[in-house]
Amino acid sequence: MRVNLYKVVVPVSDLGQAESFYLQLLGVSGRKFGLAESHFDCGNVVLCCRQPDPRSETSSVALSSPRVCLAVEDLDAAFEKAKTAGCSALDQELRTQPWGDRSFVARDPFGNTIVFVDEGTRQREASEQASGGPNGLFATGQVVTIQRASEGRSVASVVKIFGNEMWLKRELDGEVAPLGKGEAIQLQYYDATGAFSAGSEVINSSSADPRYVALAIPQEANAIQRRAAPRLRLVIPVSFSLFASPDSEEVSEEVFNARSHDISTGGVRLETEAQITTGDKVQLTLTLSESLIVTVIAKVMASQQAEVKGKTLTSAGVQFVEMELQDQIDLLQFLIEDEGESEVSPEEGVREIEAAPPADGSGDGAENSTAPEETDEEGGEKLQIPPIVQSSISFDGEKVVLSLLNGFREGITVKSVMVSKEAGSLTPLLDEPLQLSPGQAQTLDMTGKLIALFNSGSAEAQETHLHILFKLDPEPPDQPAPTSYLVRFENGALTRFDAED
């Protein structure tokens, strides 16, 4: 029987620390697979650092200890030999994953763990990717929503990527009909630039477990909403503790209370009597319901204080930076289910700021120059939310002009305006920060920098989805939502177009 050693798995309690250690020790960078694994290539053998998840589905033989992985040409024959070889522990039967991987786990008489796979499984693992699609559109561990024609949205997570094949695990409640090969599917996913929709189709599925389905990886996606994630105005109880510093892993024992003003998969806006400032690292506990509690590591992106009824309250915009996969799934499912019940839709979930009057105070809006007050359910004053700069794009002959407007009663600095082509790298459009007085409008010629994003030597029409991002100073708790435009480059000129053109 021919046997190949192809992988060694070591459990770690902190994947980030393990990646830093083995980078220093081996001189090679790890390839991240989701939130739980990082692979280091050591010749023909892979060193896999894995942070065990107690909620994961594992072999009946415990896999929390180091183990070696062996590939054999005849897995069934190897399993029969293992039954009589004196193993101290052995799986009762061969395991077959939804995507076809076959394996069994044994322990030798000394308690060492050995994983046996067939040669086809080893080859499939060798072709596995951490991400797929143009510019790594999808990645293992990513949470998405999936929709078929016959039912509403459900949540799924990416578990495996092979070439153009992406395996998802659907989070299903109750009996749901399995997806059929060739069935059209609509995916929604979220990243730092926006919320996107992409069409796909089923190319494979598990007959034994309808939760697992393989989709063709979409090669393009369209923006479907301006926010980076669905955001709802929800008031939920929140508790949090501060870390010793933004770089520390030590959290304080003191627990503070807060409540949310709105929440999304990417972050939450808090109101609290505790003193927290921009840059603080916090551990949040979100009580979504009596039976659903989510814990997340987050960073305070901006904060401001105000006196309300004799109390000093802090309003803080907090961005999630580390969350377990199951917590991501639970939060997204919670938002989807609550979306239909909320009085405010995701796109309306952040209050719009009306344009400020001219700087000299003239105009019909002068007497309303103060931003409107909000009240909470008990009639108390809410903290004021800093403004966002409004934008629009116009195509004037051969030029593309970006218009910016400061819709606030105070001056503000636009630190940068970035454009991303599809999911590619960001390109700055400003050569230096732009100062805008209250009510001031500014136009910028973007033609040259936009054209540089395309292949000017190609005779074919090139189309892309551009997302314009803003970074403001001072930073508001709610950063401005990305503004999206569809643009076509053809015959040396840029034109705006709609998807149906």
C-alpha positions in Angstrom: 0.0 0.0 0.0 1.5 3.3 -1.1 1.3 6.0 1.5 2.1 9.8 1.2 2.5 12.2 4.1 1.0 15.4 2.8 -0.2 17.5 5.8 0.5 18.0 9.5 -2.2 19.7 11.6 -1.4 21.5 14.9 -4.2 23.1 17.0 -3.6 26.6 18.2 -5.5 28.8 20.7 -4.7 32.1 18.8 -4.4 31.9 15.0 -3.0 35.4 14.6 -0.2 34.6 17.1 0.5 31.3 15.3 0.7 33.1 11.9 3.3 35.5 13.3 5.3 32.8 15.0 5.6 30.5 12.0 6.3 33.4 9.7 9.3 34.2 11.8 10.3 30.6 12.3 9.8 29.3 8.7 10.2 32.5 6.7 7.0 31.8 4.7 3.6 33.4 5.0 0.5 31.4 5.8 -2.5 31.1 3.5 -5.6 32.0 5.5 -8.6 29.7 5.1 -11.6 31.3 6.7 -11.4 32.3 10.4 -10.0 29.0 11.7 -7.0 27.9 9.5 -3.7 29.0 8.1 -1.6 26.8 5.8 2.2 27.0 5.5 3.9 25.2 2.5 6.8 23.2 3.7 8.1 21.4 0.5 5.5 18.7 -0.4 3.9 18.8 3.1 1.6 21.5 4.4 1.7 22.6 8.0 -1.9 23.5 8.9 -2.5 25.7 12.0 -6.1 25.3 13.1 -8.0 27.1 15.9 -10.6 24.4 17.0 -14.2 25.5 17.1 -16.2 23.6 19.7 -19.4 24.0 17.7 -17.9 22.5 14.5 -18.9 19.0 13.2 -15.9 16.8 13.6 -15.0 13.1 13.5 -16.1 10.9 16.3 -12.4 10.6 17.2 -11.4 13.9 19.0 -9.3 16.2 16.7 -8.1 18.7 19.3 -4.5 17.2 19.3 -1.8 17.4 16.7 -2.2 14.9 13.9 -0.6 13.8 10.6 -2.6 13.3 7.4 -1.7 10.4 5.1 -3.0 9.8 1.6 -3.5 6.3 0.3 -4.5 4.9 -3.1 -7.1 2.5 -1.6 -8.9 4.1 1.4 -11.3 1.2 1.9 -8.4 -1.3 2.2 -6.6 1.0 4.6 -9.7 1.2 6.8 -10.0 -2.6 6.9 -6.3 -2.8 8.0 -6.8 -0.2 10.7 -9.6 -2.3 12.2 -7.2 -5.1 13.1 -4.0 -3.1 13.6 -4.5 -2.3 17.3 -5.7 1.3 17.1 -6.5 2.9 20.4 -9.4 4.7 18.7 -11.0 4.5 15.3 -13.9 6.0 13.4 -16.8 3.6 13.2 -17.2 4.2 9.4 -15.6 6.1 6.5 -16.6 9.8 6.4 -17.6 11.4 3.1 -17.9 15.2 2.9 -20.6 16.8 0.8 -17.9 17.9 -1.8 -16.6 14.3 -2.1 -13.7 14.1 0.3 -13.3 10.7 1.9 -11.4 10.0 5.2 -11.2 8.3 8.5 -9.4 9.1 11.7 -7.4 6.7 13.9 -5.2 6.9 17.0 -2.1 4.7 17.4 -1.5 2.9 20.7 0.3 5.9 22.1 -2.6 8.3 21.5 -1.3 10.1 18.4 -3.9 11.0 15.8 -3.7 10.0 12.2 -6.0 11.1 9.4 -6.3 8.9 6.3 -7.6 10.2 3.0 -7.8 8.8 -0.5 -5.5 10.2 -3.2 -8.4 12.0 -4.9 -9.1 13.9 -1.6 -5.4 14.9 -1.3 -5.4 16.2 -4.9 -8.6 18.1 -4.2 -7.2 19.7 -1.1 -4.1 20.7 -3.0 -6.3 22.7 -5.4 -8.4 24.3 -2.7 -8.3 28.1 -2.6 -8.8 30.6 0.2 -10.7 32.9 -2.2 -12.2 32.8 -5.7 -13.6 35.0 -8.4 -12.1 38.3 -9.8 -9.9 39.9 -7.1 -11.0 37.3 -4.5 -14.6 38.3 -4.6 -15.5 35.3 -2.3 -13.5 33.7 0.5 -13.8 30.7 2.7 -15.6 31.7 6.0 -17.5 34.5 4.2 -21.2 34.8 5.1 -23.6 35.5 2.3 -27.4 35.5 1.7 -28.8 33.2 -0.9 -32.2 33.4 -2.7 -34.0 31.1 -5.1 -37.1 31.9 -7.1 -39.4 29.8 -4.9 -38.4 31.1 -1.4 -37.1 34.1 0.5 -33.5 34.8 1.5 -31.5 32.5 3.7 -28.0 32.7 5.2 -25.1 30.6 4.0 -21.4 30.5 4.6 -18.6 29.6 2.1 -16.9 26.4 3.3 -14.8 25.3 0.3 -13.6 26.8 -3.0 -12.1 24.7 -5.8 -11.4 26.5 -9.1 -14.7 27.9 -10.2 -16.7 25.8 -7.7 -17.8 27.3 -4.4 -19.4 25.1 -1.8 -21.9 26.8 0.6 -23.4 25.6 3.8 -27.0 26.9 4.1 -28.4 27.7 7.5 -31.9 26.1 7.3 -34.8 26.0 9.7 -37.2 23.2 9.0 -37.8 21.3 5.8 -36.6 23.0 2.7 -36.5 21.5 -0.8 -32.9 20.8 -2.0 -31.4 22.9 -4.7 -31.3 21.3 -8.1 -28.5 21.2 -10.6 -28.8 24.1 -13.0 -31.1 26.1 -10.8 -30.6 29.9 -10.9 -29.5 31.5 -7.6 -29.1 35.1 -6.5 -26.3 35.8 -4.0 -26.0 38.9 -1.8 -22.8 39.7 0.0 -21.1 42.6 1.7 -17.6 44.1 1.9 -16.0 47.4 2.8 -17.3 49.2 -0.3 -21.0 48.2 -0.4 -23.7 45.6 -0.7 -23.7 43.5 -3.9 -25.8 41.1 -5.8 -24.5 38.4 -8.1 -26.2 35.7 -10.2 -25.1 32.1 -10.1 -26.4 28.6 -10.7 -26.2 25.3 -8.9 -23.5 23.0 -10.3 -23.5 20.3 -7.6 -25.2 19.4 -4.3 -25.1 16.9 -1.5 -27.7 14.2 -1.8 -27.2 13.3 1.9 -27.3 16.8 3.3 -29.4 19.5 1.5 -27.6 22.2 3.4 -24.5 21.8 1.2 -24.6 23.1 -2.3 -21.9 24.0 -4.9 -22.4 27.2 -7.0 -20.5 28.5 -9.9 -18.4 31.5 -8.7 -19.8 34.7 -10.2 -17.4 36.7 -12.3 -19.1 40.0 -11.7 -21.5 41.6 -9.3 -23.8 44.7 -9.1 -24.1 47.1 -6.2 -27.6 46.9 -4.8 -27.5 49.4 -1.9 -25.3 52.3 -0.8 -24.5 51.0 2.7 -21.7 48.5 3.3 -24.2 46.2 5.0 -27.9 46.2 5.8 -28.5 48.6 8.6 -31.6 48.8 10.8 -32.6 51.2 13.5 -32.9 48.8 16.4 -32.6 49.5 20.1 -31.0 46.4 21.7 -29.2 46.0 25.1 -25.4 46.1 24.7 -22.7 45.5 27.3 -19.0 46.0 26.7 -15.5 45.8 28.3 -12.4 47.8 27.2 -9.1 46.2 26.2 -6.0 47.6 27.9 -5.0 49.1 24.5 -5.8 48.7 20.8 -3.0 46.2 20.5 -3.7 44.3 23.7 -5.4 40.9 24.1 -6.2 41.6 27.7 -9.8 42.9 28.5 -10.7 44.7 31.7 -13.1 43.1 34.2 -15.3 46.2 34.4 -18.5 45.9 32.3 -20.3 49.0 30.9 -23.9 49.1 29.7 -25.0 50.8 26.4 -27.8 50.6 23.9 -27.7 50.5 20.1 -29.2 53.2 17.9 -28.7 51.2 14.7 -26.9 48.0 13.8 -25.6 46.2 10.8 -23.4 43.2 10.0 -20.4 45.6 10.0 -20.9 47.6 13.1 -23.2 49.3 15.6 -23.8 52.9 16.8 -23.9 53.0 20.6 -25.1 55.4 23.3 -23.5 55.0 26.7 -22.6 56.9 29.8 -19.1 55.3 29.8 -16.2 57.3 28.5 -14.9 55.7 25.3 -12.9 57.5 22.6 -11.8 56.9 19.0 -9.4 54.1 18.7 -10.5 52.1 21.8 -10.8 48.4 21.4 -13.8 46.8 23.0 -15.4 43.4 23.5 -19.2 43.7 22.9 -22.0 41.5 23.9 -25.1 42.1 21.8 -28.4 40.7 23.2 -30.4 40.2 20.1 -33.1 38.3 21.9 -33.6 36.3 25.1 -32.1 33.2 23.4 -29.6 34.9 21.0 -26.5 36.6 22.3 -23.6 37.6 20.0 -20.0 38.4 21.2 -17.7 40.4 19.0 -14.4 42.3 19.2 -14.8 45.8 17.8 -13.0 49.2 17.4 -14.4 52.6 18.1 -14.1 54.5 14.8 -15.5 57.8 16.1 -17.2 59.2 19.3 -18.7 62.4 20.5 -20.1 63.6 23.8 -23.2 65.6 24.7 -25.0 66.8 27.8 -28.5 65.2 27.9 -30.7 65.9 31.0 -27.7 66.6 33.1 -25.8 63.4 32.0 -22.8 63.2 29.8 -23.6 60.6 27.1 -21.2 59.3 24.5 -22.4 58.4 21.0 -19.9 56.1 19.3 -19.7 54.4 15.9 -18.2 51.0 16.4 -16.8 48.7 13.7 -16.8 44.9 14.1 -13.3 43.5 13.6 -13.4 39.9 14.8 -16.5 37.7 15.1 -17.0 33.9 15.1 -18.5 32.5 12.0 -21.7 31.3 13.8 -22.1 34.7 15.3 -21.9 36.3 11.9 -24.5 33.9 10.6 -26.8 34.6 13.6 -26.5 38.4 13.3 -27.2 38.4 9.5 -30.1 36.1 10.0 -31.5 38.3 12.7 -31.2 41.4 10.5 -32.9 39.7 7.6 -35.8 38.5 9.8 -36.2 41.9 11.4 -35.9 43.9 8.2 -39.5 43.2 7.3 -40.8 44.2 10.8 -38.7 47.4 11.1 -40.4 50.7 10.5 -37.3 51.9 8.7 -35.8 50.1 5.8 -32.1 49.4 5.5 -31.6 52.3 3.1 -33.5 54.7 5.4 -31.9 53.4 8.5 -29.5 56.4 8.8 -31.1 59.8 9.1 -30.6 62.1 6.1 -29.0 65.5 6.8 -30.7 68.4 5.0 -28.5 70.8 3.0 -27.1 73.6 5.1 -27.9 77.3 4.3 -25.3 79.5 2.6 -22.4 80.5 4.8 -23.7 84.1 5.1 -26.9 82.8 6.7 -29.1 83.9 3.8 -31.8 81.9 2.1 -34.9 80.2 3.1 -33.1 77.7 5.3 -31.3 80.2 7.5 -33.7 79.9 10.4 -33.3 76.1 10.3 -29.5 76.1 10.2 -29.4 73.8 13.2 -29.7 70.2 12.4 -33.1 68.8 13.5 -33.3 67.3 16.9 -34.3 63.6 17.4 -36.0 62.2 20.4 -36.0 58.7 21.8 -39.0 56.6 22.7 -39.2 58.3 26.1 -39.0 61.8 24.6 -35.5 62.5 25.6 -33.0 64.2 23.3 -30.8 62.0 21.1 -27.2 62.9 20.3 -26.6 64.8 17.1 -25.1 62.9 14.3 -22.3 64.5 12.3 -23.0 65.2 8.6 -22.0 63.5 5.4 -20.8 65.1 2.2 -23.3 64.6 -0.6 -22.0 63.8 -4.1 -23.1 63.4 -7.7 -21.4 62.7 -11.0 -22.1 64.4 -14.4 -20.9 63.6 -17.8 -20.2 66.9 -19.6 -19.1 66.2 -23.1 -15.7 64.5 -22.8 -15.3 65.3 -19.1 -16.5 63.4 -16.0 -17.2 65.8 -13.1 -17.7 64.9 -9.5 -19.7 67.4 -7.4 -19.3 67.6 -3.6 -21.6 69.5 -1.2 -21.0 70.1 2.5 -24.6 69.8 3.8 -23.7 70.7 7.4 -23.6 74.0 9.4 -19.8 73.7 10.1 -16.8 73.4 7.9 -15.5 70.0 7.1 -12.4 68.4 5.5 -12.7 65.7 2.8 -9.5 63.8 3.4 -9.8 61.5 0.4 -12.1 60.4 -2.3 -11.3 56.9 -3.5 -12.6 54.9 -6.5 -12.5 51.1 -6.6 -12.9 49.4 -9.9 -15.1 46.3 -9.2 -13.4 44.7 -6.2 -10.0 46.0 -7.1 -7.5 48.3 -5.3 -8.5 51.8 -4.4 -7.4 54.8 -6.5 -7.2 58.2 -4.9 -8.9 61.1 -6.8 -7.8 63.9 -4.5 -4.2 65.2 -4.6 -4.6 66.9 -1.3 -7.4 67.2 1.4 -10.3 69.4 0.3 -11.8 72.1 2.7 -15.5 72.7 2.4 -17.3 75.6 4.2 -20.9 75.2 5.3 -23.1 74.9 2.2 -20.1 75.0 -0.2 -20.2 73.0 -3.4 -17.0 71.9 -5.2 -16.6 70.3 -8.6 -13.6 68.0 -9.5 -12.6 66.8 -13.0 -12.1 63.0 -12.6 -11.7 62.2 -16.3 -8.0 61.5 -16.5 -7.9 59.3 -13.3 -10.9 57.3 -14.3 -9.6 56.6 -17.8 -6.4 55.3 -16.2 -8.4 52.5 -14.7 -9.2 51.0 -18.1 -7.2 49.5 -20.9 -7.0 52.4 -23.3 -5.5 50.2 -26.0 -8.5 47.9 -26.2 -11.0 48.4 -28.9 -13.8 46.6 -27.0 -16.2 48.5 -24.8 -15.3 48.1 -21.1 -17.8 48.4 -18.4 -17.3 48.7 -14.6 -19.1 49.5 -11.4 -17.3 52.4 -9.6 -17.8 52.9 -5.9 -16.7 56.3 -4.5 -15.8 56.3 -0.9 -15.2 59.3 1.5 -13.0 59.7 4.5 -13.9 62.8 6.5 -12.3 64.9 9.2 -13.7 65.0 11.8 -14.9 61.4 11.4 -18.6 60.9 12.1 -19.9 57.7 13.8 -21.6 56.8 10.5 -19.1 57.2 7.7 -20.7 58.3 4.4 -22.1 55.5 2.4 -20.3 54.6 -0.8 -21.8 56.2 -4.0 -22.0 53.8 -6.9 -22.0 54.6 -10.7 -22.0 52.4 -13.7 -19.5 53.6 -16.3 -18.6 52.5 -19.8 -15.2 53.3 -21.5 -15.4 53.1 -25.3 -13.5 54.8 -28.1 -11.5 56.8 -25.6 -14.5 58.3 -23.9 -16.4 57.6 -20.6 -20.1 57.5 -20.5 -22.6 56.6 -17.8 -24.9 53.7 -18.6 -27.6 51.5 -17.0 -27.3 47.8 -16.7 -30.1 47.3 -19.3 -28.4 49.4 -22.0 
